[in-house]
Short mmCIF file of N, CA and C in Angstrom, two decimals:
data_model
loop_
_atom_site.label_atom_id
_atom_site.label_comp_id
_atom_site.label_asym_id
_atom_site.label_seq_id
_atom_site.Cartn_x
_atom_site.Cartn_y
_atom_site.Cartn_z
N UNK A 1 -10.20 14.83 -23.50
CA UNK A 1 -9.42 15.51 -22.48
C UNK A 1 -9.29 14.61 -21.25
N UNK A 2 -8.08 14.41 -20.77
CA UNK A 2 -7.81 13.58 -19.61
C UNK A 2 -7.74 14.46 -18.36
N UNK A 3 -8.44 14.03 -17.33
CA UNK A 3 -8.44 14.74 -16.06
C UNK A 3 -7.10 14.53 -15.35
N UNK A 4 -6.49 15.59 -14.89
CA UNK A 4 -5.27 15.47 -14.09
C UNK A 4 -5.67 15.01 -12.69
N UNK A 5 -5.09 13.90 -12.25
CA UNK A 5 -5.47 13.36 -10.94
C UNK A 5 -4.78 14.07 -9.78
N UNK A 6 -3.72 14.80 -10.08
CA UNK A 6 -3.01 15.59 -9.07
C UNK A 6 -2.82 16.99 -9.63
N UNK A 7 -3.23 17.98 -8.86
CA UNK A 7 -3.00 19.37 -9.25
C UNK A 7 -1.96 19.96 -8.29
N UNK A 8 -1.00 20.67 -8.84
CA UNK A 8 0.03 21.29 -8.01
C UNK A 8 0.07 22.78 -8.33
N UNK A 9 0.02 23.59 -7.27
CA UNK A 9 0.10 25.04 -7.42
C UNK A 9 1.08 25.56 -6.38
N UNK A 10 1.97 26.41 -6.82
CA UNK A 10 2.91 27.05 -5.89
C UNK A 10 2.68 28.55 -5.98
N UNK A 11 2.27 29.15 -4.86
CA UNK A 11 2.02 30.59 -4.90
C UNK A 11 3.32 31.37 -4.65
N UNK A 12 3.23 32.69 -4.73
CA UNK A 12 4.43 33.54 -4.63
C UNK A 12 5.06 33.52 -3.24
N UNK A 13 4.31 33.05 -2.22
CA UNK A 13 4.86 32.96 -0.86
C UNK A 13 5.62 31.66 -0.63
N UNK A 14 5.54 30.74 -1.60
CA UNK A 14 6.20 29.45 -1.44
C UNK A 14 5.31 28.38 -0.84
N UNK A 15 3.99 28.63 -0.86
CA UNK A 15 3.04 27.63 -0.39
C UNK A 15 2.66 26.75 -1.57
N UNK A 16 3.04 25.48 -1.49
CA UNK A 16 2.71 24.52 -2.54
C UNK A 16 1.45 23.77 -2.11
N UNK A 17 0.44 23.78 -2.98
CA UNK A 17 -0.78 23.05 -2.70
C UNK A 17 -0.87 21.88 -3.67
N UNK A 18 -0.91 20.68 -3.10
CA UNK A 18 -1.05 19.45 -3.87
C UNK A 18 -2.49 18.98 -3.66
N UNK A 19 -3.28 19.00 -4.73
CA UNK A 19 -4.70 18.66 -4.63
C UNK A 19 -4.97 17.32 -5.29
N UNK A 20 -5.55 16.40 -4.52
CA UNK A 20 -6.00 15.13 -5.08
C UNK A 20 -7.23 15.44 -5.91
N UNK A 21 -7.24 15.05 -7.18
CA UNK A 21 -8.28 15.52 -8.09
C UNK A 21 -9.01 14.37 -8.79
N UNK A 22 -9.66 13.55 -7.99
CA UNK A 22 -10.56 12.52 -8.52
C UNK A 22 -11.87 12.61 -7.74
N UNK A 23 -12.55 13.76 -7.81
CA UNK A 23 -13.73 13.96 -6.97
C UNK A 23 -14.85 12.96 -7.24
N UNK A 24 -14.90 12.42 -8.46
CA UNK A 24 -15.94 11.45 -8.81
C UNK A 24 -15.83 10.16 -8.00
N UNK A 25 -14.64 9.85 -7.48
CA UNK A 25 -14.44 8.67 -6.63
C UNK A 25 -13.89 9.09 -5.26
N UNK A 26 -14.27 10.28 -4.83
CA UNK A 26 -13.88 10.81 -3.51
C UNK A 26 -12.37 10.80 -3.32
N UNK A 27 -11.65 11.10 -4.42
CA UNK A 27 -10.20 11.20 -4.41
C UNK A 27 -9.51 9.92 -3.94
N UNK A 28 -10.15 8.79 -4.22
CA UNK A 28 -9.53 7.50 -3.95
C UNK A 28 -8.30 7.36 -4.85
N UNK A 29 -7.25 6.75 -4.32
CA UNK A 29 -6.04 6.64 -5.12
C UNK A 29 -5.81 5.21 -5.61
N UNK A 30 -5.15 5.14 -6.75
CA UNK A 30 -4.75 3.85 -7.32
C UNK A 30 -3.24 3.85 -7.50
N UNK A 31 -2.72 2.81 -8.12
CA UNK A 31 -1.28 2.68 -8.26
C UNK A 31 -0.65 3.84 -9.02
N UNK A 32 -1.30 4.31 -10.07
CA UNK A 32 -0.75 5.42 -10.86
C UNK A 32 -0.75 6.72 -10.05
N UNK A 33 -1.81 6.95 -9.30
CA UNK A 33 -1.90 8.17 -8.51
C UNK A 33 -0.88 8.16 -7.37
N UNK A 34 -0.65 7.00 -6.78
CA UNK A 34 0.34 6.88 -5.70
C UNK A 34 1.72 7.27 -6.21
N UNK A 35 2.09 6.74 -7.37
CA UNK A 35 3.40 7.07 -7.96
C UNK A 35 3.47 8.56 -8.29
N UNK A 36 2.37 9.13 -8.80
CA UNK A 36 2.34 10.56 -9.14
C UNK A 36 2.48 11.42 -7.89
N UNK A 37 1.77 11.08 -6.83
CA UNK A 37 1.87 11.84 -5.58
C UNK A 37 3.31 11.83 -5.07
N UNK A 38 3.91 10.65 -5.05
CA UNK A 38 5.29 10.52 -4.58
C UNK A 38 6.24 11.37 -5.41
N UNK A 39 6.08 11.32 -6.72
CA UNK A 39 6.94 12.12 -7.60
C UNK A 39 6.79 13.61 -7.34
N UNK A 40 5.55 14.07 -7.20
CA UNK A 40 5.32 15.50 -6.92
C UNK A 40 5.92 15.89 -5.57
N UNK A 41 5.74 15.04 -4.55
CA UNK A 41 6.29 15.36 -3.23
C UNK A 41 7.81 15.48 -3.28
N UNK A 42 8.45 14.59 -4.00
CA UNK A 42 9.92 14.64 -4.10
C UNK A 42 10.38 15.90 -4.83
N UNK A 43 9.65 16.30 -5.87
CA UNK A 43 10.00 17.54 -6.59
C UNK A 43 9.81 18.75 -5.68
N UNK A 44 8.70 18.79 -4.96
CA UNK A 44 8.44 19.92 -4.06
C UNK A 44 9.48 19.97 -2.95
N UNK A 45 9.88 18.82 -2.45
CA UNK A 45 10.87 18.78 -1.38
C UNK A 45 12.21 19.34 -1.85
N UNK A 46 12.54 19.12 -3.10
CA UNK A 46 13.80 19.61 -3.64
C UNK A 46 13.77 21.03 -4.16
N UNK A 47 12.60 21.66 -4.17
CA UNK A 47 12.44 23.01 -4.69
C UNK A 47 12.73 24.03 -3.58
N UNK A 48 13.80 24.80 -3.69
CA UNK A 48 14.15 25.75 -2.63
C UNK A 48 13.13 26.89 -2.47
N UNK A 49 12.29 27.10 -3.47
CA UNK A 49 11.28 28.16 -3.38
C UNK A 49 10.04 27.72 -2.60
N UNK A 50 9.90 26.42 -2.36
CA UNK A 50 8.74 25.90 -1.62
C UNK A 50 9.06 25.92 -0.13
N UNK A 51 8.16 26.55 0.64
CA UNK A 51 8.35 26.67 2.08
C UNK A 51 7.46 25.74 2.88
N UNK A 52 6.30 25.39 2.32
CA UNK A 52 5.33 24.53 3.01
C UNK A 52 4.52 23.79 1.94
N UNK A 53 4.06 22.58 2.28
CA UNK A 53 3.24 21.80 1.35
C UNK A 53 1.89 21.54 1.99
N UNK A 54 0.83 21.92 1.28
CA UNK A 54 -0.55 21.72 1.73
C UNK A 54 -1.15 20.62 0.87
N UNK A 55 -1.74 19.63 1.53
CA UNK A 55 -2.39 18.52 0.85
C UNK A 55 -3.89 18.64 1.05
N UNK A 56 -4.64 18.59 -0.05
CA UNK A 56 -6.09 18.70 0.05
C UNK A 56 -6.75 17.86 -1.02
N UNK A 57 -8.06 17.69 -0.92
CA UNK A 57 -8.82 16.95 -1.91
C UNK A 57 -9.81 17.86 -2.60
N UNK A 58 -10.06 17.60 -3.88
CA UNK A 58 -11.07 18.39 -4.60
C UNK A 58 -12.45 17.76 -4.36
N UNK A 59 -13.48 18.58 -4.50
CA UNK A 59 -14.83 18.08 -4.29
C UNK A 59 -15.19 18.01 -2.82
N UNK A 60 -16.11 17.10 -2.50
CA UNK A 60 -16.62 17.07 -1.13
C UNK A 60 -15.85 16.15 -0.18
N UNK A 61 -14.85 15.44 -0.67
CA UNK A 61 -14.07 14.53 0.18
C UNK A 61 -12.58 14.84 0.11
N UNK A 62 -11.89 14.54 1.19
CA UNK A 62 -10.42 14.62 1.19
C UNK A 62 -9.88 13.42 0.42
N UNK A 63 -10.12 12.22 0.93
CA UNK A 63 -9.72 11.00 0.21
C UNK A 63 -10.39 9.79 0.85
N UNK A 64 -10.97 8.97 -0.01
CA UNK A 64 -11.59 7.72 0.44
C UNK A 64 -10.55 6.60 0.58
N UNK A 65 -9.27 6.93 0.41
CA UNK A 65 -8.24 5.90 0.51
C UNK A 65 -8.05 5.18 -0.80
N UNK A 66 -7.83 3.89 -0.73
CA UNK A 66 -7.56 3.10 -1.94
C UNK A 66 -8.82 2.95 -2.78
N UNK A 67 -8.65 3.08 -4.08
CA UNK A 67 -9.73 2.89 -5.05
C UNK A 67 -10.12 1.41 -5.05
N UNK A 68 -11.39 1.13 -4.80
CA UNK A 68 -11.84 -0.26 -4.71
C UNK A 68 -11.67 -1.01 -6.03
N UNK A 69 -11.80 -0.31 -7.16
CA UNK A 69 -11.56 -0.97 -8.45
C UNK A 69 -10.10 -1.40 -8.58
N UNK A 70 -9.20 -0.58 -8.11
CA UNK A 70 -7.79 -0.94 -8.10
C UNK A 70 -7.57 -2.14 -7.19
N UNK A 71 -8.19 -2.12 -6.01
CA UNK A 71 -8.04 -3.23 -5.07
C UNK A 71 -8.54 -4.53 -5.69
N UNK A 72 -9.64 -4.47 -6.42
CA UNK A 72 -10.16 -5.67 -7.10
C UNK A 72 -9.16 -6.17 -8.13
N UNK A 73 -8.55 -5.25 -8.88
CA UNK A 73 -7.55 -5.65 -9.87
C UNK A 73 -6.37 -6.35 -9.22
N UNK A 74 -5.99 -5.88 -8.03
CA UNK A 74 -4.80 -6.45 -7.39
C UNK A 74 -5.01 -7.90 -6.95
N UNK A 75 -6.25 -8.34 -6.86
CA UNK A 75 -6.49 -9.75 -6.50
C UNK A 75 -5.97 -10.69 -7.58
N UNK A 76 -5.77 -10.18 -8.77
CA UNK A 76 -5.23 -10.98 -9.88
C UNK A 76 -3.72 -10.83 -10.01
N UNK A 77 -3.12 -9.98 -9.19
CA UNK A 77 -1.69 -9.73 -9.27
C UNK A 77 -0.90 -10.90 -8.68
N UNK A 78 0.31 -11.03 -9.14
CA UNK A 78 1.24 -12.00 -8.54
C UNK A 78 1.72 -11.45 -7.20
N UNK A 79 2.40 -12.30 -6.46
CA UNK A 79 2.99 -11.87 -5.19
C UNK A 79 3.92 -10.68 -5.42
N UNK A 80 4.76 -10.76 -6.44
CA UNK A 80 5.71 -9.69 -6.72
C UNK A 80 5.01 -8.39 -7.09
N UNK A 81 3.93 -8.47 -7.86
CA UNK A 81 3.18 -7.26 -8.24
C UNK A 81 2.52 -6.63 -7.01
N UNK A 82 1.95 -7.46 -6.13
CA UNK A 82 1.35 -6.94 -4.91
C UNK A 82 2.40 -6.32 -3.99
N UNK A 83 3.55 -6.94 -3.91
CA UNK A 83 4.63 -6.40 -3.10
C UNK A 83 5.09 -5.05 -3.65
N UNK A 84 5.20 -4.95 -4.97
CA UNK A 84 5.60 -3.68 -5.59
C UNK A 84 4.58 -2.59 -5.29
N UNK A 85 3.27 -2.91 -5.37
CA UNK A 85 2.23 -1.94 -5.04
C UNK A 85 2.34 -1.48 -3.59
N UNK A 86 2.52 -2.44 -2.68
CA UNK A 86 2.64 -2.10 -1.26
C UNK A 86 3.87 -1.23 -1.02
N UNK A 87 4.95 -1.53 -1.70
CA UNK A 87 6.17 -0.72 -1.56
C UNK A 87 5.97 0.69 -2.09
N UNK A 88 5.22 0.83 -3.19
CA UNK A 88 4.92 2.17 -3.72
C UNK A 88 4.10 2.98 -2.73
N UNK A 89 3.09 2.34 -2.12
CA UNK A 89 2.27 3.03 -1.12
C UNK A 89 3.13 3.41 0.09
N UNK A 90 3.97 2.48 0.53
CA UNK A 90 4.85 2.77 1.66
C UNK A 90 5.80 3.92 1.34
N UNK A 91 6.31 3.96 0.11
CA UNK A 91 7.21 5.04 -0.30
C UNK A 91 6.50 6.39 -0.30
N UNK A 92 5.24 6.41 -0.76
CA UNK A 92 4.47 7.66 -0.76
C UNK A 92 4.31 8.18 0.67
N UNK A 93 3.88 7.31 1.57
CA UNK A 93 3.65 7.73 2.95
C UNK A 93 4.96 8.12 3.63
N UNK A 94 6.02 7.35 3.40
CA UNK A 94 7.32 7.67 3.98
C UNK A 94 7.81 9.02 3.47
N UNK A 95 7.66 9.26 2.17
CA UNK A 95 8.10 10.53 1.57
C UNK A 95 7.36 11.70 2.20
N UNK A 96 6.04 11.59 2.33
CA UNK A 96 5.25 12.66 2.94
C UNK A 96 5.63 12.84 4.41
N UNK A 97 5.79 11.76 5.12
CA UNK A 97 6.13 11.80 6.54
C UNK A 97 7.50 12.43 6.79
N UNK A 98 8.44 12.22 5.89
CA UNK A 98 9.81 12.69 6.06
C UNK A 98 10.15 13.94 5.26
N UNK A 99 9.15 14.57 4.66
CA UNK A 99 9.40 15.77 3.86
C UNK A 99 10.14 16.80 4.71
N UNK A 100 11.10 17.47 4.12
CA UNK A 100 11.88 18.47 4.87
C UNK A 100 11.11 19.78 5.07
N UNK A 101 10.00 19.94 4.36
CA UNK A 101 9.16 21.14 4.50
C UNK A 101 7.99 20.80 5.44
N UNK A 102 7.45 21.78 6.14
CA UNK A 102 6.24 21.52 6.93
C UNK A 102 5.10 21.10 6.01
N UNK A 103 4.28 20.17 6.49
CA UNK A 103 3.14 19.68 5.70
C UNK A 103 1.85 19.90 6.46
N UNK A 104 0.80 20.20 5.71
CA UNK A 104 -0.51 20.42 6.30
C UNK A 104 -1.56 19.70 5.47
N UNK A 105 -2.42 18.94 6.13
CA UNK A 105 -3.57 18.33 5.47
C UNK A 105 -4.78 19.20 5.77
N UNK A 106 -5.51 19.57 4.73
CA UNK A 106 -6.76 20.31 4.88
C UNK A 106 -7.87 19.34 4.52
N UNK A 107 -8.64 18.93 5.53
CA UNK A 107 -9.59 17.83 5.36
C UNK A 107 -11.02 18.33 5.39
N UNK A 108 -11.74 18.00 4.33
CA UNK A 108 -13.17 18.23 4.27
C UNK A 108 -13.81 16.90 3.90
N UNK A 109 -14.98 16.62 4.46
CA UNK A 109 -15.66 15.38 4.12
C UNK A 109 -14.89 14.15 4.57
N UNK A 110 -14.91 13.12 3.73
CA UNK A 110 -14.36 11.82 4.09
C UNK A 110 -12.84 11.76 4.02
N UNK A 111 -12.26 11.19 5.05
CA UNK A 111 -10.86 10.75 5.06
C UNK A 111 -10.92 9.32 5.58
N UNK A 112 -10.94 8.36 4.67
CA UNK A 112 -11.13 6.96 5.03
C UNK A 112 -9.89 6.14 4.66
N UNK A 113 -9.61 5.12 5.45
CA UNK A 113 -8.55 4.18 5.13
C UNK A 113 -7.23 4.87 4.84
N UNK A 114 -6.73 4.68 3.62
CA UNK A 114 -5.47 5.29 3.22
C UNK A 114 -5.49 6.80 3.28
N UNK A 115 -6.68 7.41 3.19
CA UNK A 115 -6.81 8.85 3.36
C UNK A 115 -6.41 9.27 4.77
N UNK A 116 -6.76 8.43 5.76
CA UNK A 116 -6.32 8.68 7.13
C UNK A 116 -4.80 8.54 7.21
N UNK A 117 -4.24 7.61 6.45
CA UNK A 117 -2.79 7.46 6.41
C UNK A 117 -2.11 8.72 5.90
N UNK A 118 -2.67 9.32 4.85
CA UNK A 118 -2.12 10.58 4.34
C UNK A 118 -2.17 11.66 5.42
N UNK A 119 -3.30 11.76 6.10
CA UNK A 119 -3.47 12.77 7.15
C UNK A 119 -2.46 12.53 8.27
N UNK A 120 -2.29 11.27 8.66
CA UNK A 120 -1.41 10.93 9.79
C UNK A 120 0.05 11.27 9.51
N UNK A 121 0.43 11.37 8.24
CA UNK A 121 1.83 11.67 7.91
C UNK A 121 2.11 13.16 7.82
N UNK A 122 1.08 13.99 7.91
CA UNK A 122 1.26 15.44 7.84
C UNK A 122 1.58 16.02 9.22
N UNK A 123 2.29 17.13 9.22
CA UNK A 123 2.67 17.79 10.47
C UNK A 123 1.49 18.47 11.15
N UNK A 124 0.61 19.05 10.36
CA UNK A 124 -0.54 19.80 10.87
C UNK A 124 -1.77 19.32 10.11
N UNK A 125 -2.89 19.21 10.82
CA UNK A 125 -4.15 18.83 10.18
C UNK A 125 -5.19 19.87 10.54
N UNK A 126 -5.85 20.40 9.52
CA UNK A 126 -6.97 21.31 9.71
C UNK A 126 -8.18 20.62 9.11
N UNK A 127 -9.20 20.39 9.92
CA UNK A 127 -10.37 19.66 9.45
C UNK A 127 -11.63 20.49 9.62
N UNK A 128 -12.50 20.42 8.63
CA UNK A 128 -13.79 21.10 8.72
C UNK A 128 -14.68 20.36 9.71
N UNK A 129 -15.75 21.00 10.13
CA UNK A 129 -16.69 20.35 11.04
C UNK A 129 -17.35 19.15 10.39
N UNK A 130 -17.38 19.11 9.06
CA UNK A 130 -17.99 18.00 8.34
C UNK A 130 -17.02 16.86 8.05
N UNK A 131 -15.77 16.99 8.46
CA UNK A 131 -14.77 15.95 8.20
C UNK A 131 -15.12 14.68 8.98
N UNK A 132 -14.92 13.54 8.31
CA UNK A 132 -15.15 12.24 8.94
C UNK A 132 -13.93 11.37 8.69
N UNK A 133 -13.41 10.80 9.75
CA UNK A 133 -12.23 9.95 9.67
C UNK A 133 -12.66 8.51 9.98
N UNK A 134 -12.21 7.57 9.15
CA UNK A 134 -12.60 6.17 9.37
C UNK A 134 -11.47 5.26 8.91
N UNK A 135 -11.09 4.36 9.79
CA UNK A 135 -10.15 3.29 9.44
C UNK A 135 -11.01 2.09 9.03
N UNK A 136 -11.33 2.04 7.77
CA UNK A 136 -12.36 1.12 7.26
C UNK A 136 -11.84 -0.22 6.76
N UNK A 137 -10.54 -0.45 6.84
CA UNK A 137 -9.97 -1.68 6.28
C UNK A 137 -10.55 -2.94 6.91
N UNK A 138 -10.74 -2.95 8.24
CA UNK A 138 -11.25 -4.14 8.92
C UNK A 138 -12.61 -4.56 8.37
N UNK A 139 -13.43 -3.60 8.02
CA UNK A 139 -14.74 -3.92 7.44
C UNK A 139 -14.63 -4.58 6.08
N UNK A 140 -13.50 -4.36 5.41
CA UNK A 140 -13.26 -4.97 4.11
C UNK A 140 -12.48 -6.27 4.23
N UNK A 141 -12.13 -6.63 5.46
CA UNK A 141 -11.39 -7.87 5.68
C UNK A 141 -9.92 -7.78 5.33
N UNK A 142 -9.37 -6.57 5.38
CA UNK A 142 -7.95 -6.41 5.08
C UNK A 142 -7.25 -5.70 6.24
N UNK A 143 -5.97 -5.82 6.26
CA UNK A 143 -5.14 -5.20 7.29
C UNK A 143 -4.59 -3.87 6.80
N UNK A 144 -4.65 -2.87 7.63
CA UNK A 144 -4.13 -1.54 7.27
C UNK A 144 -2.65 -1.47 7.59
N UNK A 145 -1.90 -2.45 7.15
CA UNK A 145 -0.51 -2.59 7.57
C UNK A 145 0.40 -1.44 7.14
N UNK A 146 0.20 -0.89 5.96
CA UNK A 146 1.11 0.15 5.48
C UNK A 146 0.87 1.48 6.20
N UNK A 147 -0.39 1.80 6.49
CA UNK A 147 -0.68 3.08 7.16
C UNK A 147 -0.56 2.99 8.68
N UNK A 148 -0.61 1.78 9.23
CA UNK A 148 -0.67 1.61 10.68
C UNK A 148 0.45 2.30 11.46
N UNK A 149 1.71 2.22 11.04
CA UNK A 149 2.75 2.91 11.83
C UNK A 149 2.52 4.41 11.95
N UNK A 150 2.00 5.02 10.90
CA UNK A 150 1.77 6.47 10.90
C UNK A 150 0.55 6.83 11.74
N UNK A 151 -0.49 6.03 11.64
CA UNK A 151 -1.69 6.26 12.45
C UNK A 151 -1.35 6.09 13.93
N UNK A 152 -0.60 5.04 14.24
CA UNK A 152 -0.18 4.79 15.61
C UNK A 152 0.63 5.96 16.17
N UNK A 153 1.56 6.47 15.38
CA UNK A 153 2.37 7.61 15.82
C UNK A 153 1.53 8.87 16.00
N UNK A 154 0.51 9.04 15.17
CA UNK A 154 -0.30 10.26 15.21
C UNK A 154 -1.31 10.27 16.36
N UNK A 155 -1.93 9.11 16.64
CA UNK A 155 -3.02 9.12 17.63
C UNK A 155 -2.74 8.27 18.87
N UNK A 156 -1.64 7.55 18.89
CA UNK A 156 -1.30 6.74 20.05
C UNK A 156 -1.89 5.34 20.00
N UNK A 157 -1.28 4.46 20.80
CA UNK A 157 -1.64 3.05 20.75
C UNK A 157 -3.08 2.78 21.17
N UNK A 158 -3.52 3.38 22.25
CA UNK A 158 -4.87 3.13 22.76
C UNK A 158 -5.93 3.55 21.75
N UNK A 159 -5.79 4.75 21.19
CA UNK A 159 -6.78 5.23 20.22
C UNK A 159 -6.69 4.43 18.91
N UNK A 160 -5.49 4.03 18.52
CA UNK A 160 -5.35 3.23 17.30
C UNK A 160 -6.09 1.90 17.46
N UNK A 161 -5.97 1.28 18.62
CA UNK A 161 -6.71 0.03 18.88
C UNK A 161 -8.21 0.30 18.82
N UNK A 162 -8.62 1.36 19.44
CA UNK A 162 -10.05 1.70 19.49
C UNK A 162 -10.64 1.84 18.09
N UNK A 163 -9.94 2.53 17.22
CA UNK A 163 -10.50 2.83 15.90
C UNK A 163 -10.28 1.75 14.86
N UNK A 164 -9.34 0.83 15.10
CA UNK A 164 -9.10 -0.20 14.10
C UNK A 164 -9.82 -1.51 14.40
N UNK A 165 -10.32 -1.67 15.59
CA UNK A 165 -11.01 -2.92 15.93
C UNK A 165 -12.48 -2.85 15.67
#
């Protein structure tokens, strides 16, 4: 049996809940999950019965951002393959940011790196007292270039500098 990495539920009120479902890796996303999230968002956006989209994570974390195993694999990718991956991530964030329906992130536990990017693209964020937000890319020696415009828009230039340095 294969675990579904994205769960989608639409209730009778038109509330669509998109749940990241990789709790064993704190809902870290890889290339396949990014494409799946984007596809689901586009379907929900085009569904006239959907009034709002809620994004959440299963288990104890919202999202740890990019899956480190995927990131290791990308070190062997060609320039074109890396560019395609970056474009897919950018498309996912752009799609969520520009969704015609209101979006809400429900955050519990960790929201790290790209997980913060997902949160920054939502219209409303509800976080538990245990939620932790971290822009962890600098510690890994990488630039958070794809999520940076959304984080900057969400928290402002001064706070973005504070948390990314």
